[in-house]
């Protein structure tokens, strides 16, 4: 049998629990202040050229209530068809209506919720958003009987649909880890390709471990992506390097 003091203690604990639940159910401070959505931050890119491009967007800070987005893309006084991405809810895809056009594209993304709306308009030319995805299956391996040489191989990005008519150029940087300065070498898709379509190049590694970074571009001077690999030809194949 509990004493009167113990009963009050249990009652106070029950009231404390109820108050905590009520506090968690209160609306977010930004909702109470009736803050409308901020302007969307929009990025457009073509990694499947010449098929089309995609645009993605996000709000900063993220919305605390349900927010819808309306997207309109225009080119040459024509509204283009927009296909929403089935996986990424804040992304859409657009097909190029024509190629090599100097007329800018205009993208308008509007964020809408119960507290208001905000929109961002961005314009760009076709060539400025063409950026291929990374090279795939990048590998670095030693060359037998040449301890200061490395062979680098890679596959073209699988998302790039037409390597024959729209060839890529690859930029490779390499250096021994004990040095700070990089050496550079460029490879075109036509000049350095094996029978299976894989790109390859050979570089001098110097002594000991080396670091190799592969860059990719659709034309010289526009490096768009890089991946770094590490290799020690002396350690991987000591028998061949003897």
mmCIF file of C-alpha atoms in Angstrom:
data_model
loop_
_atom_site.group_PDB
_atom_site.id
_atom_site.type_symbol
_atom_site.label_atom_id
_atom_site.label_comp_id
_atom_site.label_asym_id
_atom_site.label_seq_id
_atom_site.Cartn_x
_atom_site.Cartn_y
_atom_site.Cartn_z
ATOM 1 C CA UNK A 1 0.000 0.000 0.000
ATOM 2 C CA UNK A 2 1.474 3.349 -1.055
ATOM 3 C CA UNK A 3 1.719 6.347 1.203
ATOM 4 C CA UNK A 4 0.128 9.736 0.246
ATOM 5 C CA UNK A 5 3.569 11.065 -0.654
ATOM 6 C CA UNK A 6 4.236 8.197 -3.012
ATOM 7 C CA UNK A 7 0.884 8.768 -4.736
ATOM 8 C CA UNK A 8 1.714 12.413 -5.422
ATOM 9 C CA UNK A 9 5.059 11.391 -6.868
ATOM 10 C CA UNK A 10 3.443 8.953 -9.312
ATOM 11 C CA UNK A 11 0.868 11.577 -10.323
ATOM 12 C CA UNK A 12 3.586 14.153 -10.965
ATOM 13 C CA UNK A 13 5.464 11.643 -13.160
ATOM 14 C CA UNK A 14 2.320 10.964 -15.195
ATOM 15 C CA UNK A 15 1.710 14.686 -15.746
ATOM 16 C CA UNK A 16 5.341 15.156 -16.793
ATOM 17 C CA UNK A 17 4.975 12.453 -19.436
ATOM 18 C CA UNK A 18 1.827 14.041 -20.863
ATOM 19 C CA UNK A 19 3.465 17.472 -21.062
ATOM 20 C CA UNK A 20 6.442 16.044 -22.980
ATOM 21 C CA UNK A 21 4.168 14.500 -25.610
ATOM 22 C CA UNK A 22 2.272 17.757 -26.066
ATOM 23 C CA UNK A 23 5.529 19.680 -26.537
ATOM 24 C CA UNK A 24 6.686 17.337 -29.334
ATOM 25 C CA UNK A 25 3.388 17.796 -31.179
ATOM 26 C CA UNK A 26 3.736 21.567 -31.357
ATOM 27 C CA UNK A 27 4.397 22.951 -34.869
ATOM 28 C CA UNK A 28 7.894 23.824 -36.026
ATOM 29 C CA UNK A 29 8.908 27.449 -35.210
ATOM 30 C CA UNK A 30 9.247 28.310 -38.931
ATOM 31 C CA UNK A 31 5.641 27.189 -39.511
ATOM 32 C CA UNK A 32 4.343 29.293 -36.615
ATOM 33 C CA UNK A 33 6.218 32.251 -38.081
ATOM 34 C CA UNK A 34 4.603 31.579 -41.498
ATOM 35 C CA UNK A 35 7.853 31.572 -43.473
ATOM 36 C CA UNK A 36 7.318 30.850 -47.210
ATOM 37 C CA UNK A 37 9.776 28.630 -49.118
ATOM 38 C CA UNK A 38 13.110 30.057 -50.191
ATOM 39 C CA UNK A 39 14.179 30.343 -53.824
ATOM 40 C CA UNK A 40 15.196 26.939 -55.235
ATOM 41 C CA UNK A 41 18.851 26.389 -56.057
ATOM 42 C CA UNK A 42 18.898 24.950 -59.592
ATOM 43 C CA UNK A 43 21.642 23.035 -61.429
ATOM 44 C CA UNK A 44 21.348 21.730 -65.013
ATOM 45 C CA UNK A 45 23.712 19.262 -66.676
ATOM 46 C CA UNK A 46 23.927 17.029 -69.744
ATOM 47 C CA UNK A 47 25.736 13.754 -69.059
ATOM 48 C CA UNK A 48 23.957 11.925 -71.920
ATOM 49 C CA UNK A 49 24.733 14.322 -74.748
ATOM 50 C CA UNK A 50 23.309 14.576 -77.387
ATOM 51 C CA UNK A 51 20.141 12.945 -75.996
ATOM 52 C CA UNK A 52 19.201 15.578 -73.455
ATOM 53 C CA UNK A 53 19.882 17.113 -70.059
ATOM 54 C CA UNK A 54 18.529 17.107 -66.532
ATOM 55 C CA UNK A 55 17.871 19.818 -63.969
ATOM 56 C CA UNK A 56 17.877 19.277 -60.208
ATOM 57 C CA UNK A 57 16.924 21.646 -57.408
ATOM 58 C CA UNK A 58 16.754 21.926 -53.627
ATOM 59 C CA UNK A 59 15.732 24.425 -50.974
ATOM 60 C CA UNK A 60 18.043 25.788 -48.308
ATOM 61 C CA UNK A 61 16.975 25.394 -45.565
ATOM 62 C CA UNK A 62 14.855 22.329 -46.421
ATOM 63 C CA UNK A 63 11.090 22.886 -46.113
ATOM 64 C CA UNK A 64 9.372 21.643 -42.949
ATOM 65 C CA UNK A 65 5.992 21.172 -44.624
ATOM 66 C CA UNK A 66 4.981 19.541 -47.895
ATOM 67 C CA UNK A 67 6.256 21.554 -50.841
ATOM 68 C CA UNK A 68 5.510 21.033 -54.524
ATOM 69 C CA UNK A 69 7.628 22.162 -57.463
ATOM 70 C CA UNK A 70 6.596 23.391 -60.880
ATOM 71 C CA UNK A 71 9.176 23.323 -63.692
ATOM 72 C CA UNK A 72 9.010 25.067 -67.054
ATOM 73 C CA UNK A 73 11.752 24.858 -69.699
ATOM 74 C CA UNK A 74 11.756 27.144 -72.743
ATOM 75 C CA UNK A 75 13.912 27.282 -75.855
ATOM 76 C CA UNK A 76 13.497 29.500 -78.904
ATOM 77 C CA UNK A 77 10.068 30.723 -77.715
ATOM 78 C CA UNK A 78 8.889 27.149 -77.286
ATOM 79 C CA UNK A 79 7.899 25.346 -74.077
ATOM 80 C CA UNK A 80 9.620 21.947 -73.931
ATOM 81 C CA UNK A 81 8.248 18.729 -72.488
ATOM 82 C CA UNK A 82 9.549 17.981 -68.993
ATOM 83 C CA UNK A 83 9.773 14.430 -67.630
ATOM 84 C CA UNK A 84 10.009 14.054 -63.864
ATOM 85 C CA UNK A 85 12.607 11.597 -62.591
ATOM 86 C CA UNK A 86 11.003 8.434 -61.132
ATOM 87 C CA UNK A 87 13.694 8.088 -58.435
ATOM 88 C CA UNK A 88 14.873 11.610 -57.607
ATOM 89 C CA UNK A 89 11.817 13.711 -56.790
ATOM 90 C CA UNK A 90 13.724 16.983 -57.223
ATOM 91 C CA UNK A 91 14.965 16.229 -60.745
ATOM 92 C CA UNK A 92 13.547 16.380 -64.259
ATOM 93 C CA UNK A 93 14.762 15.370 -67.730
ATOM 94 C CA UNK A 94 14.478 17.297 -70.999
ATOM 95 C CA UNK A 95 15.345 16.219 -74.557
ATOM 96 C CA UNK A 96 17.327 18.559 -76.781
ATOM 97 C CA UNK A 97 14.953 19.867 -79.500
ATOM 98 C CA UNK A 98 17.971 20.577 -81.714
ATOM 99 C CA UNK A 99 21.761 20.340 -81.516
ATOM 100 C CA UNK A 100 24.477 22.981 -81.697
ATOM 101 C CA UNK A 101 21.994 25.722 -80.917
ATOM 102 C CA UNK A 102 23.336 29.091 -79.786
ATOM 103 C CA UNK A 103 19.920 30.095 -78.435
ATOM 104 C CA UNK A 104 19.895 29.924 -74.612
ATOM 105 C CA UNK A 105 17.617 27.620 -72.647
ATOM 106 C CA UNK A 106 15.484 29.130 -69.897
ATOM 107 C CA UNK A 107 14.484 27.088 -66.833
ATOM 108 C CA UNK A 108 11.958 28.300 -64.256
ATOM 109 C CA UNK A 109 11.550 26.275 -61.033
ATOM 110 C CA UNK A 110 8.835 27.353 -58.570
ATOM 111 C CA UNK A 111 8.462 26.029 -55.004
ATOM 112 C CA UNK A 112 4.880 26.119 -53.693
ATOM 113 C CA UNK A 113 3.404 25.267 -50.287
ATOM 114 C CA UNK A 114 0.611 26.514 -48.029
ATOM 115 C CA UNK A 115 2.741 29.420 -46.802
ATOM 116 C CA UNK A 116 3.642 30.903 -50.179
ATOM 117 C CA UNK A 117 5.853 30.391 -53.208
ATOM 118 C CA UNK A 118 9.262 31.332 -54.593
ATOM 119 C CA UNK A 119 10.861 30.779 -57.969
ATOM 120 C CA UNK A 120 14.272 30.778 -59.635
ATOM 121 C CA UNK A 121 14.966 31.442 -63.311
ATOM 122 C CA UNK A 122 18.246 30.312 -64.856
ATOM 123 C CA UNK A 123 19.487 30.543 -68.447
ATOM 124 C CA UNK A 124 22.307 28.683 -70.167
ATOM 125 C CA UNK A 125 23.639 27.726 -73.577
ATOM 126 C CA UNK A 126 23.778 24.116 -74.658
ATOM 127 C CA UNK A 127 27.553 23.685 -74.631
ATOM 128 C CA UNK A 128 27.971 25.087 -71.101
ATOM 129 C CA UNK A 129 26.103 22.211 -69.404
ATOM 130 C CA UNK A 130 27.656 19.264 -71.280
ATOM 131 C CA UNK A 131 29.584 17.338 -68.626
ATOM 132 C CA UNK A 132 30.193 13.591 -68.980
ATOM 133 C CA UNK A 133 30.094 11.193 -66.072
ATOM 134 C CA UNK A 134 33.338 9.745 -64.631
ATOM 135 C CA UNK A 135 35.422 7.191 -66.538
ATOM 136 C CA UNK A 136 34.594 3.699 -65.310
ATOM 137 C CA UNK A 137 36.776 0.808 -64.144
ATOM 138 C CA UNK A 138 39.917 2.898 -63.824
ATOM 139 C CA UNK A 139 42.878 0.599 -63.152
ATOM 140 C CA UNK A 140 46.602 1.158 -62.779
ATOM 141 C CA UNK A 141 49.063 -1.707 -63.155
ATOM 142 C CA UNK A 142 52.804 -2.125 -63.680
ATOM 143 C CA UNK A 143 54.398 -3.001 -67.006
ATOM 144 C CA UNK A 144 56.558 -6.173 -66.901
ATOM 145 C CA UNK A 145 60.296 -5.498 -66.923
ATOM 146 C CA UNK A 146 59.717 -1.730 -66.809
ATOM 147 C CA UNK A 147 59.755 -0.823 -63.144
ATOM 148 C CA UNK A 148 59.381 2.912 -63.748
ATOM 149 C CA UNK A 149 56.387 2.644 -66.077
ATOM 150 C CA UNK A 150 52.673 2.260 -65.313
ATOM 151 C CA UNK A 151 49.753 1.320 -67.534
ATOM 152 C CA UNK A 152 46.421 3.040 -66.883
ATOM 153 C CA UNK A 153 43.196 1.603 -68.327
ATOM 154 C CA UNK A 154 39.617 2.838 -68.154
ATOM 155 C CA UNK A 155 36.205 2.437 -69.765
ATOM 156 C CA UNK A 156 34.214 5.239 -71.284
ATOM 157 C CA UNK A 157 31.252 6.301 -69.092
ATOM 158 C CA UNK A 158 28.322 4.015 -69.864
ATOM 159 C CA UNK A 159 25.930 6.991 -69.805
ATOM 160 C CA UNK A 160 27.708 8.635 -72.758
ATOM 161 C CA UNK A 161 25.590 7.336 -75.682
ATOM 162 C CA UNK A 162 27.725 8.070 -78.746
ATOM 163 C CA UNK A 163 31.487 7.937 -78.266
ATOM 164 C CA UNK A 164 32.098 7.566 -82.005
ATOM 165 C CA UNK A 165 30.448 10.824 -83.070
ATOM 166 C CA UNK A 166 31.032 12.715 -79.831
ATOM 167 C CA UNK A 167 34.468 11.513 -78.683
ATOM 168 C CA UNK A 168 35.828 12.305 -75.247
ATOM 169 C CA UNK A 169 39.320 13.424 -74.383
ATOM 170 C CA UNK A 170 41.031 12.267 -71.209
ATOM 171 C CA UNK A 171 43.630 14.119 -69.171
ATOM 172 C CA UNK A 172 45.885 12.128 -66.890
ATOM 173 C CA UNK A 173 48.018 13.535 -64.090
ATOM 174 C CA UNK A 174 50.628 11.497 -62.283
ATOM 175 C CA UNK A 175 53.403 11.923 -59.746
ATOM 176 C CA UNK A 176 55.388 9.956 -57.152
ATOM 177 C CA UNK A 177 53.948 10.465 -53.674
ATOM 178 C CA UNK A 178 57.228 11.961 -52.493
ATOM 179 C CA UNK A 179 56.831 14.850 -54.946
ATOM 180 C CA UNK A 180 54.351 17.717 -54.943
ATOM 181 C CA UNK A 181 54.300 18.642 -58.623
ATOM 182 C CA UNK A 182 52.134 16.781 -61.128
ATOM 183 C CA UNK A 183 52.999 15.743 -64.660
ATOM 184 C CA UNK A 184 50.312 15.856 -67.326
ATOM 185 C CA UNK A 185 49.428 13.752 -70.336
ATOM 186 C CA UNK A 186 46.404 13.916 -72.662
ATOM 187 C CA UNK A 187 44.748 10.990 -74.435
ATOM 188 C CA UNK A 188 42.140 11.199 -77.169
ATOM 189 C CA UNK A 189 39.538 8.469 -77.501
ATOM 190 C CA UNK A 190 40.580 7.708 -81.093
ATOM 191 C CA UNK A 191 44.320 7.388 -80.534
ATOM 192 C CA UNK A 192 44.280 5.338 -77.325
ATOM 193 C CA UNK A 193 41.690 2.575 -77.491
ATOM 194 C CA UNK A 194 42.063 -1.180 -77.484
ATOM 195 C CA UNK A 195 39.953 -3.676 -79.434
ATOM 196 C CA UNK A 196 37.303 -3.773 -76.706
ATOM 197 C CA UNK A 197 36.851 -0.002 -76.663
ATOM 198 C CA UNK A 198 38.817 0.486 -73.446
ATOM 199 C CA UNK A 199 41.035 3.525 -73.166
ATOM 200 C CA UNK A 200 44.642 3.100 -72.089
ATOM 201 C CA UNK A 201 47.810 5.078 -71.558
ATOM 202 C CA UNK A 202 51.334 4.562 -70.287
ATOM 203 C CA UNK A 203 53.166 6.980 -68.043
ATOM 204 C CA UNK A 204 56.433 7.155 -66.149
ATOM 205 C CA UNK A 205 55.994 6.478 -62.450
ATOM 206 C CA UNK A 206 59.397 7.335 -61.061
ATOM 207 C CA UNK A 207 60.577 5.395 -58.021
ATOM 208 C CA UNK A 208 58.286 3.918 -55.367
ATOM 209 C CA UNK A 209 54.549 4.514 -55.016
ATOM 210 C CA UNK A 210 52.768 6.820 -57.416
ATOM 211 C CA UNK A 211 49.481 8.683 -57.571
ATOM 212 C CA UNK A 212 47.477 8.903 -60.790
ATOM 213 C CA UNK A 213 44.500 11.204 -61.404
ATOM 214 C CA UNK A 214 42.351 10.789 -64.527
ATOM 215 C CA UNK A 215 40.408 13.762 -65.848
ATOM 216 C CA UNK A 216 37.810 13.773 -68.600
ATOM 217 C CA UNK A 217 36.549 16.462 -70.968
ATOM 218 C CA UNK A 218 34.740 16.853 -74.257
ATOM 219 C CA UNK A 219 37.376 19.279 -75.515
ATOM 220 C CA UNK A 220 40.807 20.480 -74.344
ATOM 221 C CA UNK A 221 40.931 22.886 -71.427
ATOM 222 C CA UNK A 222 37.680 21.835 -69.768
ATOM 223 C CA UNK A 223 38.471 19.202 -67.177
ATOM 224 C CA UNK A 224 35.217 18.003 -65.678
ATOM 225 C CA UNK A 225 35.996 15.136 -63.363
ATOM 226 C CA UNK A 226 38.884 13.294 -61.830
ATOM 227 C CA UNK A 227 39.556 10.063 -59.998
ATOM 228 C CA UNK A 228 42.760 9.270 -58.151
ATOM 229 C CA UNK A 229 44.447 5.871 -57.878
ATOM 230 C CA UNK A 230 47.592 4.750 -56.086
ATOM 231 C CA UNK A 231 50.093 2.226 -57.373
ATOM 232 C CA UNK A 232 53.490 0.836 -56.436
ATOM 233 C CA UNK A 233 54.934 -1.180 -59.345
ATOM 234 C CA UNK A 234 57.904 -2.332 -57.278
ATOM 235 C CA UNK A 235 55.694 -3.846 -54.571
ATOM 236 C CA UNK A 236 52.985 -5.462 -56.703
ATOM 237 C CA UNK A 237 55.196 -7.496 -59.012
ATOM 238 C CA UNK A 238 58.663 -7.811 -57.491
ATOM 239 C CA UNK A 239 59.547 -10.811 -59.684
ATOM 240 C CA UNK A 240 58.801 -8.950 -62.909
ATOM 241 C CA UNK A 241 60.688 -5.847 -61.810
ATOM 242 C CA UNK A 242 63.855 -7.713 -60.954
#
